[in-house]
Amino acid sequence: MKLVFIGPPGAGKGTQAKIVSMKYNIQHISTGDKLRENIKNGTLIGKKAESYTSKGELVPDEIILDMIKDILNDNSCKTNGFLLDGFPRNLNQKEELDKLLKKMNMPIDKVIVIDVPEKELVERLLLRAEKEGRKDDTKEVIENRLRIYNESTKPIIDSYKKDNLVHFINGLGSVEEISKKIFDEIS
Ligand code: AMP
């Protein structure tokens, strides 16, 4: 199974992506996690990315696309499938992904969009900032990330709608309730 998860920051997308990828035994590909790992380890990618992630801005497409190409070429993605979490994040990334998957003959099966009202998102993100101490969870950066989601990421949903792949999930409720809704959509 090949899935794309889309949702604003704070929608619980990462949590659900982990649960779903475990259940279906597919590779969980989170560009955000990969970037944080690179930043922590002080790699070249990490050094290039940090000035963007710390402000809540999108890291340049070339860096992200190189990362994604390497991961998708991994055998487990080809045999078991994958779940993309946090990628694609703008129309150019989506178009590049379409081209890549076409070449690899691995079309996306479903796009899951997790929807949560914006006011609830800001509260959740501020709470997460206290708990996890993520540098990109200050109020100013949160607002920037939400603005970028609305401007750059939302248009991808319309593009996937044309391909008839989109399933909307209401992201309000407990983690278990939301997982159940996603399982129902997928199976
Ligand atoms: P996330 O954990 O998915 O919210 O990602 C955290 C941060 O990493 C984002 O605010 C961006 O700065 C960066 N990032 C993650 N995925 C992408 C992507 N596909 N394109 C550009 N930047 C990304």
XYZ file of N, CA and C and ligand atoms in Angstrom:
584
model
N 0.831 -1.195 0.000
C 0.000 0.000 0.000
C 0.876 1.260 0.000
N 0.443 2.243 -0.801
C 1.219 3.474 -0.897
C 0.313 4.661 -0.544
N 0.647 5.314 0.569
C -0.229 6.355 1.100
C 0.502 7.679 1.225
N -0.287 8.775 1.135
C 0.237 10.106 1.464
C -0.645 10.660 2.582
N -0.033 11.178 3.652
C -0.771 11.825 4.729
C -0.543 13.333 4.642
N -1.656 14.079 4.635
C -1.540 15.540 4.609
C -2.340 16.094 5.790
N -1.813 17.141 6.412
C -2.557 17.769 7.499
C -1.752 18.929 8.028
N -2.420 19.920 8.619
C -1.685 21.067 9.158
C -0.829 20.645 10.351
N 0.175 21.457 10.705
C 0.964 21.124 11.888
C 0.037 21.043 13.099
N 0.211 20.001 13.906
C -0.613 19.857 15.113
C -1.861 19.021 14.907
N -2.073 18.509 13.690
C -3.294 17.731 13.415
C -3.180 16.296 13.926
N -1.984 15.903 14.375
C -1.795 14.526 14.838
C -1.390 13.603 13.708
N -0.948 14.197 12.625
C -0.578 13.449 11.420
C 0.576 12.476 11.692
N 1.590 12.939 12.399
C 2.759 12.094 12.681
C 2.385 10.894 13.539
N 1.574 11.146 14.566
C 1.139 10.065 15.465
C 0.360 9.021 14.676
N -0.581 9.477 13.873
C -1.404 8.543 13.091
C -0.560 7.824 12.042
N 0.384 8.545 11.455
C 1.236 7.941 10.423
C 2.012 6.761 11.015
N 2.495 6.919 12.259
C 3.250 5.838 12.915
C 2.345 4.631 13.137
N 1.125 4.893 13.627
C 0.192 3.794 13.930
C -0.179 3.042 12.646
N -0.516 3.789 11.608
C -0.977 3.178 10.357
C 0.164 2.398 9.682
N 1.374 2.970 9.678
C 2.473 2.278 8.995
C 2.848 0.996 9.735
N 2.712 0.992 11.072
C 2.980 -0.232 11.842
C 1.937 -1.289 11.508
N 0.664 -0.865 11.508
C -0.422 -1.827 11.276
C -0.289 -2.497 9.889
N 0.052 -1.704 8.890
C 0.108 -2.260 7.534
C 1.521 -2.676 7.117
N 2.456 -2.547 8.057
C 3.843 -2.944 7.799
C 4.422 -2.272 6.553
N 4.232 -0.959 6.474
C 4.790 -0.199 5.359
C 5.770 0.830 5.925
N 6.691 1.286 5.093
C 7.711 2.203 5.610
C 7.134 3.602 5.883
N 7.365 4.100 7.110
C 6.918 5.445 7.473
C 8.002 6.437 7.071
N 7.677 7.304 6.115
C 8.670 8.272 5.642
C 8.248 9.669 6.081
N 8.917 10.184 7.116
C 8.607 11.536 7.602
C 9.790 12.442 7.284
N 9.574 13.398 6.382
C 10.680 14.299 6.033
C 11.053 15.169 7.240
N 10.059 15.517 8.062
C 10.334 16.314 9.272
C 11.252 15.552 10.224
N 10.945 14.258 10.468
C 11.789 13.435 11.360
C 13.199 13.305 10.783
N 13.275 13.080 9.468
C 14.590 12.917 8.817
C 15.419 14.191 8.986
N 14.746 15.348 8.807
C 15.483 16.608 8.934
C 15.955 16.816 10.383
N 15.069 16.517 11.349
C 15.465 16.673 12.768
C 16.653 15.767 13.108
N 16.649 14.559 12.553
C 17.746 13.612 12.787
C 19.055 14.192 12.212
N 18.962 14.750 10.998
C 20.147 15.342 10.366
C 20.660 16.546 11.142
N 19.727 17.336 11.672
C 20.124 18.531 12.438
C 20.828 18.088 13.727
N 20.253 17.089 14.386
C 20.819 16.570 15.643
C 22.235 16.023 15.417
N 22.424 15.344 14.279
C 23.728 14.732 13.997
C 24.702 15.682 13.322
N 24.268 16.919 13.084
C 25.166 17.927 12.510
C 25.624 17.612 11.092
N 24.809 16.915 10.298
C 25.205 16.596 8.919
C 25.109 17.849 8.040
N 25.615 17.714 6.803
C 25.557 18.841 5.867
C 24.093 19.226 5.585
N 23.247 18.195 5.369
C 21.819 18.458 5.134
C 21.236 19.185 6.353
N 21.595 18.710 7.538
C 21.097 19.320 8.777
C 21.489 20.788 8.872
N 22.746 21.076 8.528
C 23.233 22.465 8.604
C 22.486 23.351 7.620
N 22.239 22.799 6.424
C 21.513 23.594 5.414
C 20.061 23.806 5.843
N 19.468 22.776 6.461
C 18.026 22.812 6.754
C 17.671 23.665 7.967
N 18.574 23.750 8.940
C 18.191 24.317 10.235
C 17.678 25.753 10.172
N 18.283 26.555 9.290
C 17.853 27.960 9.247
C 16.409 28.069 8.762
N 15.928 27.069 8.022
C 14.528 27.096 7.553
C 13.594 26.507 8.605
N 13.950 25.321 9.121
C 13.033 24.659 10.071
C 12.843 25.516 11.321
N 13.905 26.204 11.770
C 13.779 26.980 13.005
C 12.816 28.153 12.833
N 12.587 28.572 11.582
C 11.637 29.682 11.350
C 10.278 29.166 10.899
N 10.162 27.862 10.735
C 8.887 27.293 10.268
C 8.734 27.412 8.763
N 9.844 27.704 8.076
C 9.760 27.809 6.614
C 10.080 26.477 5.936
N 9.656 26.349 4.674
C 9.944 25.103 3.972
C 11.414 25.052 3.567
N 12.012 23.900 3.773
C 13.393 23.658 3.346
C 13.375 23.577 1.810
N 14.419 24.092 1.108
C 14.383 24.083 -0.359
C 14.095 22.698 -0.940
N 13.327 22.709 -2.023
C 12.867 21.457 -2.637
C 14.013 20.510 -3.005
N 15.155 21.047 -3.507
C 16.241 20.144 -3.947
C 16.700 19.249 -2.794
N 16.812 19.837 -1.605
C 17.295 19.058 -0.445
C 16.297 17.942 -0.133
N 15.014 18.316 -0.115
C 13.962 17.355 0.235
C 13.859 16.272 -0.841
N 13.901 16.686 -2.102
C 13.715 15.711 -3.184
C 14.875 14.708 -3.238
N 16.101 15.175 -2.975
C 17.244 14.243 -2.928
C 17.025 13.202 -1.833
N 16.562 13.692 -0.676
C 16.318 12.800 0.461
C 15.268 11.742 0.101
N 14.169 12.209 -0.503
C 13.054 11.321 -0.853
C 13.462 10.282 -1.898
N 14.226 10.721 -2.890
C 14.649 9.770 -3.935
C 15.434 8.619 -3.321
N 16.363 8.952 -2.426
C 17.157 7.907 -1.764
C 16.254 6.931 -1.031
N 15.288 7.469 -0.297
C 14.438 6.601 0.539
C 13.536 5.718 -0.322
N 12.939 6.306 -1.359
C 11.993 5.525 -2.172
C 12.685 4.415 -2.960
N 13.988 4.594 -3.173
C 14.724 3.558 -3.887
C 15.025 2.350 -3.014
N 14.777 2.507 -1.727
C 14.979 1.412 -0.789
C 14.037 0.255 -1.143
N 14.546 -0.948 -1.050
C 13.753 -2.107 -1.469
C 12.456 -2.296 -0.714
N 12.462 -1.975 0.590
C 11.253 -2.232 1.377
C 10.095 -1.350 0.893
N 10.404 -0.169 0.353
C 9.352 0.700 -0.199
C 8.748 0.055 -1.431
N 9.624 -0.569 -2.228
C 9.145 -1.173 -3.478
C 8.305 -2.420 -3.195
N 8.718 -3.193 -2.203
C 7.997 -4.457 -1.974
C 6.779 -4.275 -1.069
N 6.926 -3.541 0.032
C 5.813 -3.449 1.006
C 4.962 -2.200 0.855
N 5.520 -1.157 0.257
C 4.814 0.112 0.162
C 5.330 1.110 1.192
N 4.677 2.252 1.277
C 5.182 3.330 2.143
C 4.064 4.296 2.518
N 4.353 5.085 3.531
C 3.435 6.153 3.936
C 4.240 7.448 3.983
N 3.895 8.385 3.135
C 4.612 9.671 3.117
C 3.935 10.631 4.095
N 4.722 11.140 5.057
C 4.199 12.002 6.122
C 4.958 13.337 6.074
N 4.273 14.385 5.625
C 4.942 15.694 5.563
C 5.586 15.968 4.213
N 5.356 15.105 3.279
C 5.839 15.260 1.899
C 4.813 14.621 0.974
N 4.425 15.233 -0.144
C 4.839 16.547 -0.637
C 4.184 17.693 0.148
N 4.858 18.829 0.115
C 4.425 19.976 0.910
C 4.086 21.182 0.039
N 4.372 21.117 -1.245
C 3.963 22.175 -2.179
C 3.759 21.534 -3.555
N 3.227 22.330 -4.495
C 2.870 21.741 -5.791
C 4.073 21.216 -6.560
N 5.195 21.922 -6.453
C 6.385 21.445 -7.171
C 6.820 20.079 -6.640
N 6.814 19.913 -5.310
C 7.192 18.608 -4.734
C 6.221 17.529 -5.198
N 4.933 17.896 -5.293
C 3.932 16.906 -5.723
C 4.193 16.485 -7.169
N 4.481 17.474 -8.004
C 4.721 17.150 -9.418
C 5.972 16.277 -9.571
N 7.012 16.617 -8.809
C 8.250 15.820 -8.880
C 8.006 14.399 -8.370
N 7.191 14.287 -7.329
C 6.864 12.959 -6.794
C 6.076 12.161 -7.829
N 5.100 12.803 -8.469
C 4.316 12.119 -9.513
C 5.238 11.538 -10.579
N 6.197 12.361 -11.029
C 7.121 11.914 -12.089
C 7.945 10.714 -11.616
N 8.453 10.850 -10.396
C 9.306 9.800 -9.833
C 8.547 8.480 -9.694
N 7.322 8.558 -9.165
C 6.546 7.333 -8.932
C 6.090 6.719 -10.259
N 5.855 7.579 -11.238
C 5.475 7.072 -12.557
C 6.633 6.251 -13.139
N 7.834 6.834 -13.030
C 9.027 6.140 -13.535
C 9.219 4.803 -12.820
N 8.921 4.785 -11.525
C 9.123 3.569 -10.730
C 7.920 2.630 -10.808
N 6.874 3.092 -11.507
C 5.645 2.308 -11.622
C 5.048 1.967 -10.254
N 4.963 2.997 -9.391
C 4.442 2.802 -8.027
C 3.400 3.887 -7.713
N 2.209 3.820 -8.308
C 1.239 4.898 -8.074
C 0.724 4.948 -6.629
N 0.385 6.152 -6.170
C -0.195 6.338 -4.830
C -1.598 5.722 -4.813
N -1.939 5.001 -3.737
C -3.279 4.403 -3.622
C -4.281 5.377 -3.010
N -3.867 6.028 -1.921
C -4.804 6.928 -1.237
C -4.077 8.104 -0.601
N -4.791 9.239 -0.541
C -4.267 10.421 0.149
C -5.210 10.709 1.319
N -4.669 10.665 2.522
C -5.474 10.891 3.726
C -5.209 12.317 4.204
N -6.291 13.115 4.292
C -6.141 14.494 4.768
C -6.780 14.597 6.157
N -5.983 14.958 7.158
C -6.516 15.091 8.518
C -6.836 16.568 8.771
N -8.115 16.802 9.070
C -8.626 18.167 9.220
C -8.864 18.527 10.686
N -8.336 19.671 11.109
C -8.585 20.152 12.482
C -8.743 21.675 12.403
N -9.737 22.263 13.129
C -9.892 23.723 13.088
C -8.629 24.441 13.588
N -8.358 25.608 12.974
C -7.083 26.298 13.228
C -6.867 26.686 14.707
N -7.956 27.085 15.382
C -7.827 27.525 16.785
C -7.325 26.363 17.648
N -7.882 25.202 17.421
C -7.489 23.989 18.156
C -6.010 23.652 17.878
N -5.580 23.897 16.635
C -4.201 23.571 16.265
C -3.195 24.387 17.072
N -3.467 25.703 17.192
C -2.518 26.574 17.897
C -2.401 26.111 19.349
N -3.552 25.780 19.986
C -3.519 25.317 21.381
C -2.705 24.030 21.509
N -2.964 23.087 20.589
C -2.231 21.809 20.636
C -0.737 22.017 20.469
N -0.363 22.911 19.540
C 1.060 23.101 19.254
C 1.779 23.776 20.417
N 1.082 24.704 21.080
C 1.713 25.365 22.226
C 1.929 24.358 23.360
N 0.971 23.447 23.512
C 1.084 22.392 24.523
C 2.258 21.463 24.191
N 2.373 21.117 22.895
C 3.467 20.233 22.463
C 4.823 20.917 22.703
N 4.842 22.244 22.503
C 6.088 22.989 22.711
C 6.566 22.804 24.151
N 5.601 22.854 25.102
C 5.956 22.687 26.519
C 6.475 21.282 26.778
N 5.774 20.291 26.190
C 6.099 18.884 26.470
C 7.385 18.437 25.796
N 7.541 18.771 24.500
C 8.649 18.198 23.717
C 9.798 19.169 23.498
N 9.535 20.456 23.747
C 10.578 21.461 23.563
C 11.070 21.580 22.139
N 10.162 21.391 21.149
C 10.590 21.562 19.761
C 10.835 23.035 19.472
N 11.963 23.325 18.809
C 12.340 24.726 18.575
C 11.353 25.441 17.653
N 10.637 24.665 16.810
C 9.728 25.321 15.864
C 8.297 25.377 16.389
N 8.114 25.336 17.730
C 6.777 25.428 18.295
C 6.554 26.713 19.101
N 7.262 27.797 18.792
C 6.941 29.070 19.435
C 5.740 29.668 18.701
N 5.031 30.620 19.366
C 3.789 31.130 18.777
C 4.022 31.721 17.384
N 5.089 32.482 17.272
C 5.382 33.140 15.992
C 5.657 32.116 14.880
N 6.460 31.115 15.230
C 6.811 30.095 14.239
C 5.587 29.240 13.895
N 4.756 28.957 14.911
C 3.530 28.174 14.669
C 2.659 28.902 13.649
N 2.495 30.229 13.857
C 1.655 30.993 12.929
C 2.223 30.954 11.512
N 3.538 31.008 11.429
C 4.198 30.940 10.120
C 3.955 29.582 9.466
N 4.075 28.515 10.254
C 3.884 27.167 9.708
C 2.440 26.984 9.224
N 1.478 27.550 9.976
C 0.076 27.433 9.549
C -0.169 28.226 8.268
N 0.446 29.392 8.177
C 0.288 30.225 6.976
C 0.867 29.477 5.763
N 2.034 28.892 5.942
C 2.657 28.163 4.831
C 1.819 26.942 4.453
N 1.223 26.295 5.457
C 0.348 25.148 5.148
C -0.807 25.617 4.257
N -1.451 26.727 4.666
C -2.604 27.214 3.897
C -2.207 27.643 2.488
N -1.048 28.314 2.380
C -0.651 28.864 1.075
C -0.026 27.808 0.151
N 0.851 26.973 0.707
C 1.635 26.086 -0.168
C 1.150 24.650 -0.184
N 0.690 24.161 0.972
C 0.373 22.724 1.035
C -1.061 22.428 0.615
N -2.022 23.299 1.037
C -3.427 23.021 0.706
C -3.689 22.841 -0.792
N -3.052 23.633 -1.675
C -3.303 23.431 -3.113
C -3.005 22.015 -3.611
N -2.149 21.283 -2.893
C -1.858 19.901 -3.306
C -3.108 19.049 -3.185
N -3.933 19.364 -2.158
C -5.140 18.554 -1.935
C -6.033 18.630 -3.170
N -6.192 19.836 -3.720
C -7.028 19.985 -4.923
C -6.451 19.184 -6.080
N -5.131 19.190 -6.172
C -4.500 18.459 -7.255
C -4.752 16.947 -7.099
N -4.638 16.424 -5.875
C -4.913 14.998 -5.648
C -6.405 14.687 -5.825
N -7.270 15.700 -5.556
C -8.716 15.475 -5.742
C -9.012 15.146 -7.189
N -8.295 15.818 -8.095
C -8.501 15.555 -9.528
C -8.171 14.105 -9.854
N -7.259 13.524 -9.096
C -6.898 12.111 -9.328
C -7.816 11.167 -8.542
N -8.829 11.765 -7.845
C -9.783 10.943 -7.064
C -9.147 10.124 -5.952
N -8.139 10.703 -5.318
C -7.410 9.898 -4.318
C -7.683 10.336 -2.881
N -8.395 11.475 -2.715
C -8.439 12.114 -1.387
C -9.536 11.575 -0.479
N -9.164 11.304 0.783
C -10.120 10.912 1.825
C -9.919 11.860 3.004
N -10.984 12.576 3.391
C -10.874 13.512 4.519
C -11.210 12.805 5.829
N -10.419 13.093 6.855
C -10.659 12.524 8.185
C -10.788 13.680 9.163
N -11.858 13.664 9.974
C -11.995 14.686 11.009
C -11.000 14.359 12.132
N -10.070 15.273 12.372
C -8.984 15.021 13.322
C -9.318 15.366 14.762
N -10.598 15.617 15.074
C -10.980 15.878 16.465
C -11.393 14.558 17.103
N -10.909 14.313 18.318
C -11.242 13.065 19.019
C -9.974 12.424 19.549
N -10.140 11.234 20.133
C -8.968 10.569 20.726
C -8.109 9.957 19.609
N -6.869 9.654 19.944
C -5.947 9.042 18.980
C -6.577 7.769 18.413
N -7.179 6.961 19.316
C -7.759 5.669 18.885
C -8.936 5.892 17.936
N -9.773 6.882 18.273
C -10.943 7.150 17.414
C -10.497 7.545 16.005
N -9.476 8.370 15.951
C -9.024 8.851 14.645
C -8.360 7.707 13.860
N -7.565 6.885 14.555
C -6.954 5.724 13.871
C -8.048 4.863 13.263
N -9.106 4.644 14.035
C -10.190 3.755 13.553
C -10.796 4.324 12.264
N -11.011 5.654 12.276
C -11.589 6.285 11.068
C -10.640 6.090 9.880
N -9.352 6.212 10.129
C -8.386 6.052 9.024
C -8.385 4.602 8.528
N -8.371 3.644 9.459
C -8.394 2.222 9.042
C -9.631 1.961 8.168
N -10.780 2.526 8.597
C -12.018 2.305 7.822
C -11.892 2.845 6.410
N -11.239 3.986 6.267
C -11.075 4.587 4.929
C -10.115 3.778 4.061
N -9.093 3.235 4.720
C -8.048 2.556 3.954
C -8.493 1.177 3.488
N -9.227 0.480 4.381
C -9.536 -0.912 3.992
C -10.816 -1.011 3.187
P 7.114 18.425 10.273
O 7.680 17.603 11.376
O 6.590 17.590 9.122
O 6.107 19.421 10.750
O 8.332 19.262 9.642
C 9.076 20.170 10.419
C 9.771 21.180 9.522
O 10.654 20.500 8.611
C 8.843 21.990 8.634
O 8.312 23.125 9.290
C 9.782 22.386 7.486
O 10.661 23.412 7.891
C 10.632 21.128 7.329
N 10.035 20.191 6.351
C 9.515 18.949 6.611
N 9.066 18.368 5.490
C 9.300 19.254 4.485
C 9.054 19.251 3.079
N 8.446 18.224 2.470
N 9.441 20.343 2.368
C 10.058 21.375 2.945
N 10.303 21.459 4.255
C 9.942 20.410 5.031
